[in-house]
Amino acid sequence: VQLDYSAENWGLGSRIRFADRQDRIDDLSKQEVGETAGWAVLDVYGNYRFNNTFSLRVGADNLLDKTYAEHSSRSNLLDPVAIKVNEPGRVVWLKMTAEF
């Protein structure tokens, strides 16, 4: 779910990414991969265009620093007790663009 606001040379936005609890990958494979809890994370971002050449984007992904794992993100996908590999915590980023 995403919400954006744009003005003439700047903008703001936020996005919520989420997944429900899951406990399987594929009915045909008959492989059990264990259960993964549901999760939701909040991302925020903004941008500013200085002129026709330069623009700046800044944001934070997983703003609330939620610990979560994608369902199939495990150290050994075929082992249901294998260690889940968590997604990154809060990530702050900055991007400067020059268009010629």
Tab-separated table of N, CA and C in Angstrom:
chain	number	residue	atom	x	y	z
A	1	VAL	N	0.860	-1.149	0.000
A	1	VAL	CA	0.000	0.000	0.000
A	1	VAL	C	0.912	1.218	0.000
A	2	GLN	N	0.658	2.160	-0.895
A	2	GLN	CA	1.545	3.302	-1.054
A	2	GLN	C	0.732	4.583	-1.152
A	3	LEU	N	1.257	5.665	-0.561
A	3	LEU	CA	0.617	6.972	-0.614
A	3	LEU	C	1.682	7.997	-0.962
A	4	ASP	N	1.459	8.760	-2.038
A	4	ASP	CA	2.421	9.760	-2.491
A	4	ASP	C	1.761	11.117	-2.618
A	5	TYR	N	2.540	12.166	-2.388
A	5	TYR	CA	2.105	13.539	-2.630
A	5	TYR	C	3.186	14.211	-3.455
A	6	SER	N	2.793	14.869	-4.545
A	6	SER	CA	3.754	15.550	-5.406
A	6	SER	C	3.361	17.004	-5.584
A	7	ALA	N	4.337	17.886	-5.450
A	7	ALA	CA	4.169	19.302	-5.746
A	7	ALA	C	5.019	19.603	-6.981
A	8	GLU	N	5.191	20.877	-7.302
A	8	GLU	CA	5.891	21.244	-8.529
A	8	GLU	C	7.313	20.680	-8.607
A	9	ASN	N	8.106	20.853	-7.557
A	9	ASN	CA	9.485	20.360	-7.624
A	9	ASN	C	9.883	19.506	-6.413
A	10	TRP	N	8.918	19.008	-5.672
A	10	TRP	CA	9.218	18.132	-4.538
A	10	TRP	C	8.074	17.148	-4.326
A	11	GLY	N	8.355	16.122	-3.537
A	11	GLY	CA	7.329	15.126	-3.241
A	11	GLY	C	7.672	14.351	-1.981
A	12	LEU	N	6.649	13.752	-1.393
A	12	LEU	CA	6.789	12.912	-0.207
A	12	LEU	C	5.982	11.647	-0.415
A	13	GLY	N	6.380	10.579	0.237
A	13	GLY	CA	5.606	9.356	0.114
A	13	GLY	C	5.886	8.382	1.235
A	14	SER	N	4.997	7.421	1.350
A	14	SER	CA	5.175	6.336	2.310
A	14	SER	C	4.589	5.066	1.711
A	15	ARG	N	5.110	3.949	2.183
A	15	ARG	CA	4.669	2.651	1.657
A	15	ARG	C	4.670	1.665	2.817
A	16	ILE	N	3.636	0.853	2.888
A	16	ILE	CA	3.590	-0.242	3.851
A	16	ILE	C	3.670	-1.541	3.059
A	17	ARG	N	4.675	-2.347	3.380
A	17	ARG	CA	4.814	-3.667	2.761
A	17	ARG	C	4.480	-4.692	3.828
A	18	PHE	N	3.749	-5.737	3.430
A	18	PHE	CA	3.316	-6.707	4.438
A	18	PHE	C	3.123	-8.086	3.825
A	19	ALA	N	3.141	-9.085	4.701
A	19	ALA	CA	2.849	-10.469	4.307
A	19	ALA	C	2.174	-11.155	5.481
A	20	ASP	N	1.235	-12.019	5.190
A	20	ASP	CA	0.554	-12.803	6.219
A	20	ASP	C	1.429	-14.000	6.609
A	21	ARG	N	1.081	-14.662	7.685
A	21	ARG	CA	1.764	-15.882	8.119
A	21	ARG	C	1.731	-16.894	6.975
A	22	GLN	N	2.838	-17.606	6.778
A	22	GLN	CA	2.911	-18.603	5.716
A	22	GLN	C	3.557	-19.875	6.250
A	23	ASP	N	3.164	-21.017	5.647
A	23	ASP	CA	3.751	-22.274	6.111
A	23	ASP	C	4.051	-23.255	4.983
A	24	ARG	N	4.007	-22.818	3.748
A	24	ARG	CA	4.374	-23.720	2.644
A	24	ARG	C	4.776	-22.886	1.430
A	25	ILE	N	5.418	-23.559	0.484
A	25	ILE	CA	5.842	-22.885	-0.741
A	25	ILE	C	5.027	-23.374	-1.927
A	26	ASP	N	4.914	-24.692	-2.075
A	26	ASP	CA	4.357	-25.261	-3.293
A	26	ASP	C	3.675	-26.587	-2.957
A	27	ASP	N	2.388	-26.699	-3.242
A	27	ASP	CA	1.674	-27.943	-2.965
A	27	ASP	C	2.220	-29.118	-3.776
A	28	LEU	N	2.722	-28.872	-4.979
A	28	LEU	CA	3.214	-29.952	-5.827
A	28	LEU	C	4.520	-30.547	-5.315
A	29	SER	N	5.361	-29.747	-4.683
A	29	SER	CA	6.655	-30.260	-4.232
A	29	SER	C	6.537	-31.090	-2.962
A	30	LYS	N	5.458	-30.912	-2.200
A	30	LYS	CA	5.228	-31.627	-0.938
A	30	LYS	C	6.342	-31.369	0.079
A	31	GLN	N	7.044	-30.256	-0.067
A	31	GLN	CA	8.112	-29.921	0.867
A	31	GLN	C	7.575	-28.979	1.937
A	32	GLU	N	7.863	-29.284	3.170
A	32	GLU	CA	7.493	-28.413	4.282
A	32	GLU	C	8.685	-27.521	4.595
A	33	VAL	N	8.463	-26.251	4.713
A	33	VAL	CA	9.569	-25.330	5.000
A	33	VAL	C	9.388	-24.635	6.340
A	34	GLY	N	8.448	-25.109	7.134
A	34	GLY	CA	8.213	-24.471	8.424
A	34	GLY	C	7.369	-23.215	8.274
A	35	GLU	N	7.076	-22.602	9.388
A	35	GLU	CA	6.192	-21.438	9.392
A	35	GLU	C	7.000	-20.146	9.489
A	36	THR	N	6.518	-19.135	8.803
A	36	THR	CA	7.080	-17.792	8.894
A	36	THR	C	5.979	-16.868	9.383
A	37	ALA	N	6.279	-16.087	10.405
A	37	ALA	CA	5.285	-15.159	10.963
A	37	ALA	C	4.959	-14.053	9.963
A	38	GLY	N	3.766	-13.497	10.089
A	38	GLY	CA	3.394	-12.345	9.283
A	38	GLY	C	4.189	-11.120	9.717
A	39	TRP	N	4.265	-10.135	8.851
A	39	TRP	CA	5.029	-8.932	9.166
A	39	TRP	C	4.495	-7.747	8.373
A	40	ALA	N	4.842	-6.549	8.802
A	40	ALA	CA	4.542	-5.313	8.079
A	40	ALA	C	5.663	-4.326	8.371
A	41	VAL	N	6.129	-3.637	7.333
A	41	VAL	CA	7.175	-2.630	7.502
A	41	VAL	C	6.764	-1.340	6.803
A	42	LEU	N	7.260	-0.228	7.332
A	42	LEU	CA	6.941	1.105	6.823
A	42	LEU	C	8.177	1.716	6.175
A	43	ASP	N	8.022	2.193	4.943
A	43	ASP	CA	9.076	2.921	4.235
A	43	ASP	C	8.593	4.357	4.023
A	44	VAL	N	9.486	5.327	4.120
A	44	VAL	CA	9.156	6.729	3.834
A	44	VAL	C	10.232	7.293	2.914
A	45	TYR	N	9.862	8.274	2.093
A	45	TYR	CA	10.816	8.835	1.142
A	45	TYR	C	10.356	10.212	0.691
A	46	GLY	N	11.289	10.959	0.152
A	46	GLY	CA	10.986	12.279	-0.377
A	46	GLY	C	11.933	12.598	-1.514
A	47	ASN	N	11.569	13.602	-2.294
A	47	ASN	CA	12.431	14.010	-3.399
A	47	ASN	C	12.330	15.515	-3.602
A	48	TYR	N	13.383	16.068	-4.190
A	48	TYR	CA	13.417	17.491	-4.508
A	48	TYR	C	14.175	17.668	-5.812
A	49	ARG	N	13.585	18.405	-6.751
A	49	ARG	CA	14.245	18.702	-8.029
A	49	ARG	C	14.760	20.134	-7.951
A	50	PHE	N	16.096	20.274	-7.986
A	50	PHE	CA	16.721	21.591	-7.900
A	50	PHE	C	16.533	22.391	-9.181
A	51	ASN	N	16.663	21.717	-10.322
A	51	ASN	CA	16.513	22.341	-11.640
A	51	ASN	C	16.307	21.215	-12.648
A	52	ASN	N	16.445	21.505	-13.923
A	52	ASN	CA	16.228	20.467	-14.942
A	52	ASN	C	17.318	19.401	-14.946
A	53	THR	N	18.425	19.646	-14.269
A	53	THR	CA	19.544	18.709	-14.274
A	53	THR	C	19.645	17.884	-12.998
A	54	PHE	N	19.523	18.521	-11.833
A	54	PHE	CA	19.813	17.848	-10.569
A	54	PHE	C	18.567	17.598	-9.732
A	55	SER	N	18.521	16.394	-9.151
A	55	SER	CA	17.445	16.057	-8.211
A	55	SER	C	18.025	15.211	-7.078
A	56	LEU	N	17.331	15.222	-5.959
A	56	LEU	CA	17.760	14.515	-4.763
A	56	LEU	C	16.601	13.677	-4.250
A	57	ARG	N	16.893	12.433	-3.872
A	57	ARG	CA	15.907	11.554	-3.233
A	57	ARG	C	16.501	11.072	-1.921
A	58	VAL	N	15.684	11.003	-0.889
A	58	VAL	CA	16.121	10.527	0.415
A	58	VAL	C	15.000	9.672	0.995
A	59	GLY	N	15.364	8.663	1.762
A	59	GLY	CA	14.320	7.817	2.327
A	59	GLY	C	14.838	6.900	3.409
A	60	ALA	N	13.908	6.211	4.017
A	60	ALA	CA	14.230	5.201	5.026
A	60	ALA	C	13.331	3.999	4.776
A	61	ASP	N	13.936	2.848	4.551
A	61	ASP	CA	13.198	1.595	4.405
A	61	ASP	C	13.173	0.906	5.764
A	62	ASN	N	12.056	0.261	6.089
A	62	ASN	CA	11.874	-0.392	7.386
A	62	ASN	C	12.133	0.620	8.506
A	63	LEU	N	11.448	1.747	8.426
A	63	LEU	CA	11.652	2.875	9.333
A	63	LEU	C	11.589	2.489	10.806
A	64	LEU	N	10.704	1.584	11.177
A	64	LEU	CA	10.525	1.208	12.580
A	64	LEU	C	11.460	0.084	13.014
A	65	ASP	N	12.383	-0.309	12.123
A	65	ASP	CA	13.414	-1.307	12.416
A	65	ASP	C	12.827	-2.648	12.856
A	66	LYS	N	11.813	-3.112	12.139
A	66	LYS	CA	11.138	-4.380	12.432
A	66	LYS	C	12.033	-5.553	12.028
A	67	THR	N	12.152	-6.543	12.897
A	67	THR	CA	12.863	-7.777	12.560
A	67	THR	C	11.875	-8.710	11.875
A	68	TYR	N	12.169	-9.101	10.627
A	68	TYR	CA	11.267	-9.978	9.879
A	68	TYR	C	12.056	-10.754	8.838
A	69	ALA	N	11.439	-11.819	8.335
A	69	ALA	CA	12.062	-12.638	7.294
A	69	ALA	C	11.023	-12.956	6.232
A	70	GLU	N	11.434	-12.895	4.980
A	70	GLU	CA	10.586	-13.372	3.892
A	70	GLU	C	10.417	-14.876	4.078
A	71	HIS	N	9.309	-15.421	3.600
A	71	HIS	CA	8.989	-16.823	3.867
A	71	HIS	C	10.067	-17.789	3.396
A	72	SER	N	10.563	-17.646	2.198
A	72	SER	CA	11.531	-18.613	1.662
A	72	SER	C	12.977	-18.197	1.930
A	73	SER	N	13.185	-17.265	2.829
A	73	SER	CA	14.531	-16.775	3.133
A	73	SER	C	15.119	-17.561	4.305
A	74	ARG	N	15.717	-18.701	3.990
A	74	ARG	CA	16.299	-19.587	5.006
A	74	ARG	C	17.692	-20.010	4.570
A	75	SER	N	18.488	-20.424	5.545
A	75	SER	CA	19.840	-20.877	5.216
A	75	SER	C	19.813	-22.182	4.420
A	76	ASN	N	18.760	-23.005	4.600
A	76	ASN	CA	18.583	-24.240	3.836
A	76	ASN	C	17.088	-24.388	3.595
A	77	LEU	N	16.642	-24.107	2.401
A	77	LEU	CA	15.219	-24.070	2.078
A	77	LEU	C	14.509	-25.399	2.324
A	78	LEU	N	15.214	-26.522	2.232
A	78	LEU	CA	14.584	-27.829	2.381
A	78	LEU	C	14.510	-28.308	3.827
A	79	ASP	N	15.088	-27.568	4.750
A	79	ASP	CA	15.113	-27.956	6.159
A	79	ASP	C	14.219	-27.009	6.960
A	80	PRO	N	13.064	-27.493	7.483
A	80	PRO	CA	12.129	-26.606	8.179
A	80	PRO	C	12.672	-26.000	9.468
A	81	VAL	N	13.723	-26.564	10.029
A	81	VAL	CA	14.295	-25.986	11.248
A	81	VAL	C	15.552	-25.164	10.952
A	82	ALA	N	15.850	-24.960	9.684
A	82	ALA	CA	17.021	-24.162	9.319
A	82	ALA	C	16.822	-22.712	9.764
A	83	ILE	N	17.907	-22.032	9.902
A	83	ILE	CA	17.888	-20.646	10.372
A	83	ILE	C	17.241	-19.738	9.335
A	84	LYS	N	16.285	-18.931	9.785
A	84	LYS	CA	15.691	-17.925	8.910
A	84	LYS	C	16.696	-16.796	8.724
A	85	VAL	N	16.763	-16.279	7.524
A	85	VAL	CA	17.654	-15.165	7.225
A	85	VAL	C	16.809	-13.897	7.223
A	86	ASN	N	17.008	-13.050	8.220
A	86	ASN	CA	16.217	-11.830	8.336
A	86	ASN	C	16.561	-10.827	7.246
A	87	GLU	N	15.587	-10.010	6.913
A	87	GLU	CA	15.792	-8.896	5.994
A	87	GLU	C	16.538	-7.792	6.741
A	88	PRO	N	17.090	-6.816	6.015
A	88	PRO	CA	17.818	-5.740	6.699
A	88	PRO	C	16.917	-4.969	7.661
A	89	GLY	N	17.523	-4.412	8.690
A	89	GLY	CA	16.797	-3.520	9.589
A	89	GLY	C	16.581	-2.184	8.891
A	90	ARG	N	16.506	-1.136	9.673
A	90	ARG	CA	16.301	0.198	9.091
A	90	ARG	C	17.455	0.525	8.146
A	91	VAL	N	17.117	0.990	6.948
A	91	VAL	CA	18.102	1.408	5.957
A	91	VAL	C	17.759	2.837	5.552
A	92	VAL	N	18.706	3.746	5.741
A	92	VAL	CA	18.526	5.137	5.320
A	92	VAL	C	19.357	5.327	4.063
A	93	TRP	N	18.759	5.947	3.044
A	93	TRP	CA	19.453	6.097	1.772
A	93	TRP	C	19.301	7.512	1.215
A	94	LEU	N	20.237	7.870	0.347
A	94	LEU	CA	20.280	9.178	-0.291
A	94	LEU	C	20.732	8.967	-1.728
A	95	LYS	N	20.050	9.612	-2.663
A	95	LYS	CA	20.373	9.433	-4.077
A	95	LYS	C	20.367	10.800	-4.755
A	96	MET	N	21.478	11.150	-5.381
A	96	MET	CA	21.582	12.392	-6.145
A	96	MET	C	21.644	12.009	-7.613
A	97	THR	N	20.835	12.658	-8.436
A	97	THR	CA	20.774	12.335	-9.857
A	97	THR	C	21.103	13.569	-10.684
A	98	ALA	N	21.902	13.376	-11.728
A	98	ALA	CA	22.186	14.427	-12.702
A	98	ALA	C	21.764	13.902	-14.067
A	99	GLU	N	20.842	14.592	-14.707
A	99	GLU	CA	20.350	14.189	-16.033
A	99	GLU	C	20.836	15.195	-17.065
A	100	PHE	N	21.529	14.692	-18.102
A	100	PHE	CA	22.047	15.570	-19.145
A	100	PHE	C	21.361	15.289	-20.450
